[in-house]
Coordinates of C-alpha atoms in Angstrom, one line a residue:
M1 CA 19.3 4.3 -26.8
S2 CA 20.5 4.8 -23.3
E3 CA 21.0 1.8 -21.0
W4 CA 18.2 1.4 -18.5
W5 CA 20.6 1.6 -15.5
S6 CA 21.7 5.1 -16.5
Y7 CA 18.3 6.5 -15.6
R8 CA 17.8 8.3 -12.3
L9 CA 14.5 8.9 -10.4
S10 CA 14.6 12.5 -11.6
D11 CA 14.3 11.3 -15.2
F12 CA 10.8 10.0 -14.4
L13 CA 9.6 13.2 -12.7
L14 CA 6.5 14.5 -14.4
F15 CA 6.5 18.0 -12.9
S16 CA 8.8 20.7 -11.5
P17 CA 9.1 21.4 -7.8
R18 CA 7.3 24.7 -8.4
T19 CA 4.4 23.0 -10.0
Y20 CA 4.2 20.4 -7.3
H21 CA 4.2 22.9 -4.4
R22 CA 1.8 25.2 -6.2
L23 CA -0.6 22.3 -6.2
F24 CA -0.8 22.5 -2.4
E25 CA -1.3 26.2 -2.6
L26 CA -4.3 25.9 -5.0
H27 CA -5.7 23.1 -2.9
N28 CA -5.5 25.1 0.3
I29 CA -7.0 28.2 -1.2
A30 CA -9.9 26.3 -2.7
L31 CA -10.7 24.5 0.5
W32 CA -10.1 27.1 3.2
P33 CA -11.5 27.2 5.9
M34 CA -11.8 23.4 6.0
H35 CA -8.4 23.3 7.6
V36 CA -10.0 24.4 10.9
A37 CA -12.2 21.3 10.8
A38 CA -9.2 19.2 9.8
L39 CA -7.3 20.5 12.9
A40 CA -10.3 19.7 15.1
L41 CA -10.5 16.2 13.6
G42 CA -6.8 15.8 14.2
A43 CA -7.1 16.8 17.9
S44 CA -10.0 14.4 18.3
L45 CA -7.9 11.6 16.7
L46 CA -5.1 12.4 19.1
W47 CA -7.4 12.2 22.1
A48 CA -9.1 9.0 20.8
A49 CA -5.8 7.2 20.1
W50 CA -4.2 8.2 23.4
Q51 CA -7.3 7.0 25.3
G52 CA -7.4 3.7 23.4
R53 CA -10.7 4.5 21.7
A54 CA -9.8 2.5 18.6
R55 CA -13.1 2.5 16.9
I56 CA -13.4 6.3 17.1
A57 CA -9.8 6.6 15.8
W58 CA -10.4 4.3 12.9
A59 CA -13.6 6.2 12.0
L60 CA -11.8 9.5 12.0
L61 CA -8.9 8.1 10.0
S62 CA -11.2 6.5 7.5
A63 CA -12.8 9.8 6.8
C64 CA -9.4 11.4 6.3
W65 CA -8.2 8.7 3.8
L66 CA -11.4 8.8 1.8
W67 CA -11.4 12.6 1.7
V68 CA -7.7 12.8 0.6
A69 CA -8.4 10.1 -2.1
W70 CA -11.0 12.2 -3.7
A71 CA -10.3 15.8 -2.9
F72 CA -6.5 15.8 -3.4
L73 CA -5.4 12.8 -5.3
L74 CA -8.2 12.7 -7.9
E75 CA -9.2 16.3 -8.0
R76 CA -5.7 17.9 -7.8
Y77 CA -2.8 15.5 -8.1
A78 CA -4.2 13.7 -11.1
T79 CA -3.8 16.9 -13.1
I80 CA 0.0 16.5 -13.0
N81 CA 0.6 12.8 -12.3
W82 CA -0.9 10.0 -14.4
A83 CA -0.4 7.6 -11.4
A84 CA -2.6 9.7 -9.1
P85 CA -5.8 7.8 -9.8
W86 CA -4.0 4.6 -8.7
F87 CA -2.9 6.3 -5.6
A88 CA -6.5 7.4 -5.0
V89 CA -7.6 3.8 -5.3
A90 CA -5.1 2.8 -2.6
F91 CA -6.2 5.6 -0.3
A92 CA -9.8 4.7 -0.8
A93 CA -8.9 1.0 0.0
Q94 CA -7.2 2.2 3.2
G95 CA -10.3 4.2 4.1
V96 CA -12.5 1.1 3.6
L97 CA -10.1 -1.0 5.7
L98 CA -10.2 1.6 8.5
L99 CA -14.0 1.8 8.3
T100 CA -14.3 -1.9 8.5
A101 CA -12.0 -1.9 11.6
C102 CA -14.3 0.7 13.3
T103 CA -17.4 -1.5 12.8
L104 CA -15.9 -4.5 14.6
P105 CA -17.2 -5.4 18.0
A106 CA -15.8 -3.4 20.9
S107 CA -14.1 -6.4 22.3
V108 CA -11.9 -6.6 19.2
A109 CA -11.7 -3.1 17.9
D110 CA -11.1 -1.3 21.2
R111 CA -8.3 -3.4 22.5
Y112 CA -4.9 -1.8 22.8
E113 CA -1.6 -2.4 24.5
P114 CA 0.2 0.4 26.4
A115 CA 3.5 -0.9 24.9
R116 CA 6.8 0.8 24.3
G117 CA 5.7 1.8 20.8
R118 CA 3.1 4.1 22.4
Y119 CA 5.4 7.1 22.8
A120 CA 6.8 6.6 19.3
G121 CA 3.2 6.6 18.0
L122 CA 2.4 9.8 20.0
G123 CA 5.5 11.4 18.5
L124 CA 4.5 10.5 14.9
L125 CA 1.0 11.7 15.5
L126 CA 2.1 15.0 17.0
Y127 CA 4.6 15.4 14.1
A128 CA 1.8 14.9 11.5
L129 CA -0.6 17.2 13.3
V130 CA 1.7 20.0 14.5
L131 CA 5.1 20.0 12.9
H132 CA 4.5 18.8 9.3
P133 CA 2.5 21.8 8.3
W134 CA 5.5 24.0 9.2
L135 CA 7.8 22.3 6.7
A136 CA 6.7 24.6 3.9
L137 CA 7.9 27.6 5.9
L138 CA 11.1 25.9 6.9
Q139 CA 11.8 25.2 3.3
G140 CA 11.3 28.8 2.3
R141 CA 7.9 28.3 0.8
P142 CA 4.8 30.4 1.7
W143 CA 2.5 29.2 4.5
V144 CA -0.3 28.8 2.0
Q145 CA 1.5 25.8 0.7
A146 CA 1.4 24.0 4.1
E147 CA 0.5 20.3 4.1
V148 CA -2.2 19.7 6.7
F149 CA -3.2 16.4 8.2
G150 CA -6.5 15.1 6.8
M151 CA -6.2 17.4 3.8
V152 CA -3.2 15.9 1.9
P153 CA -1.5 12.5 1.8
D154 CA 1.8 12.8 3.6
P155 CA 0.8 13.9 7.1
T156 CA -2.3 11.7 6.9
A157 CA -0.2 8.6 6.3
V158 CA 2.3 9.5 9.0
G159 CA -0.5 10.3 11.5
T160 CA -2.1 7.0 10.7
L161 CA 1.2 5.1 11.5
G162 CA 1.3 7.0 14.8
A163 CA -2.3 6.0 15.6
L164 CA -1.5 2.4 14.8
L165 CA 1.5 2.4 17.1
L166 CA -0.5 4.1 19.8
L167 CA -3.4 1.7 19.6
A168 CA -1.4 -1.5 18.7
P169 CA -4.5 -3.6 18.3
R170 CA -4.1 -7.3 19.2
A171 CA -6.5 -8.4 16.5
Q172 CA -5.0 -10.6 13.8
W173 CA -6.2 -8.3 11.1
R174 CA -4.0 -5.4 12.3
W175 CA -1.3 -6.1 9.7
L176 CA -3.9 -5.1 7.0
L177 CA -3.8 -1.5 8.2
W178 CA 0.0 -1.0 7.9
P179 CA 1.1 -1.6 4.2
I180 CA -0.7 1.3 2.4
P181 CA 0.5 4.1 4.9
L182 CA 4.1 2.6 4.8
L183 CA 4.1 2.4 1.0
W184 CA 2.8 6.0 0.7
C185 CA 5.6 7.2 3.0
A186 CA 8.1 5.5 0.7
V187 CA 6.5 7.2 -2.3
A188 CA 6.6 10.6 -0.4
V189 CA 10.3 10.2 0.5
A190 CA 11.1 9.2 -3.1
T191 CA 9.2 12.2 -4.5
A192 CA 10.7 14.7 -2.0
W193 CA 14.2 13.4 -2.7
T194 CA 13.7 13.5 -6.5
L195 CA 12.2 17.1 -6.3
R196 CA 15.2 18.2 -4.2
S197 CA 17.7 16.7 -6.6
S198 CA 16.0 18.2 -9.6
S199 CA 15.8 21.8 -8.2

């Protein structure tokens, strides 16, 4: 029996890079042309976050997280990863937290600070909406495997972090909105690194 410290992340990989990327292709083909609606939703989110319309931003993000939990994590990702239903629960929980935030009174939910993190937030949100879908092409994969904000987890989590930085709510509950997107980003980085090292 091998010692536990001799294991690498790639030893726990449940799928090949080809299978993983094909998952996005099947997802995109099945749901086209919903991507147009996702792009419109992303543009609305960008406007709402930049204008400090926190409740609108939270409502839009809530819809994205709930949709990704069901349509991608449960319907697609669960076919190749036994942990996907747990990821879906986390995404649904984030959706509920965001939905709760958007129902708070305007005096709490719509407060924001035009702080120095605002431009970092704008950069993250623009990355999630505009640049992230192009990663597939930059990595030599077909455009049909693009990862679009509001349709799959990674750009949705990054875009959420951007919106949180843009809005920077003063409410004491704001810390509740950060952990799940941050944890998903850690999972995404670990998955990408493991896929790269195994290919």
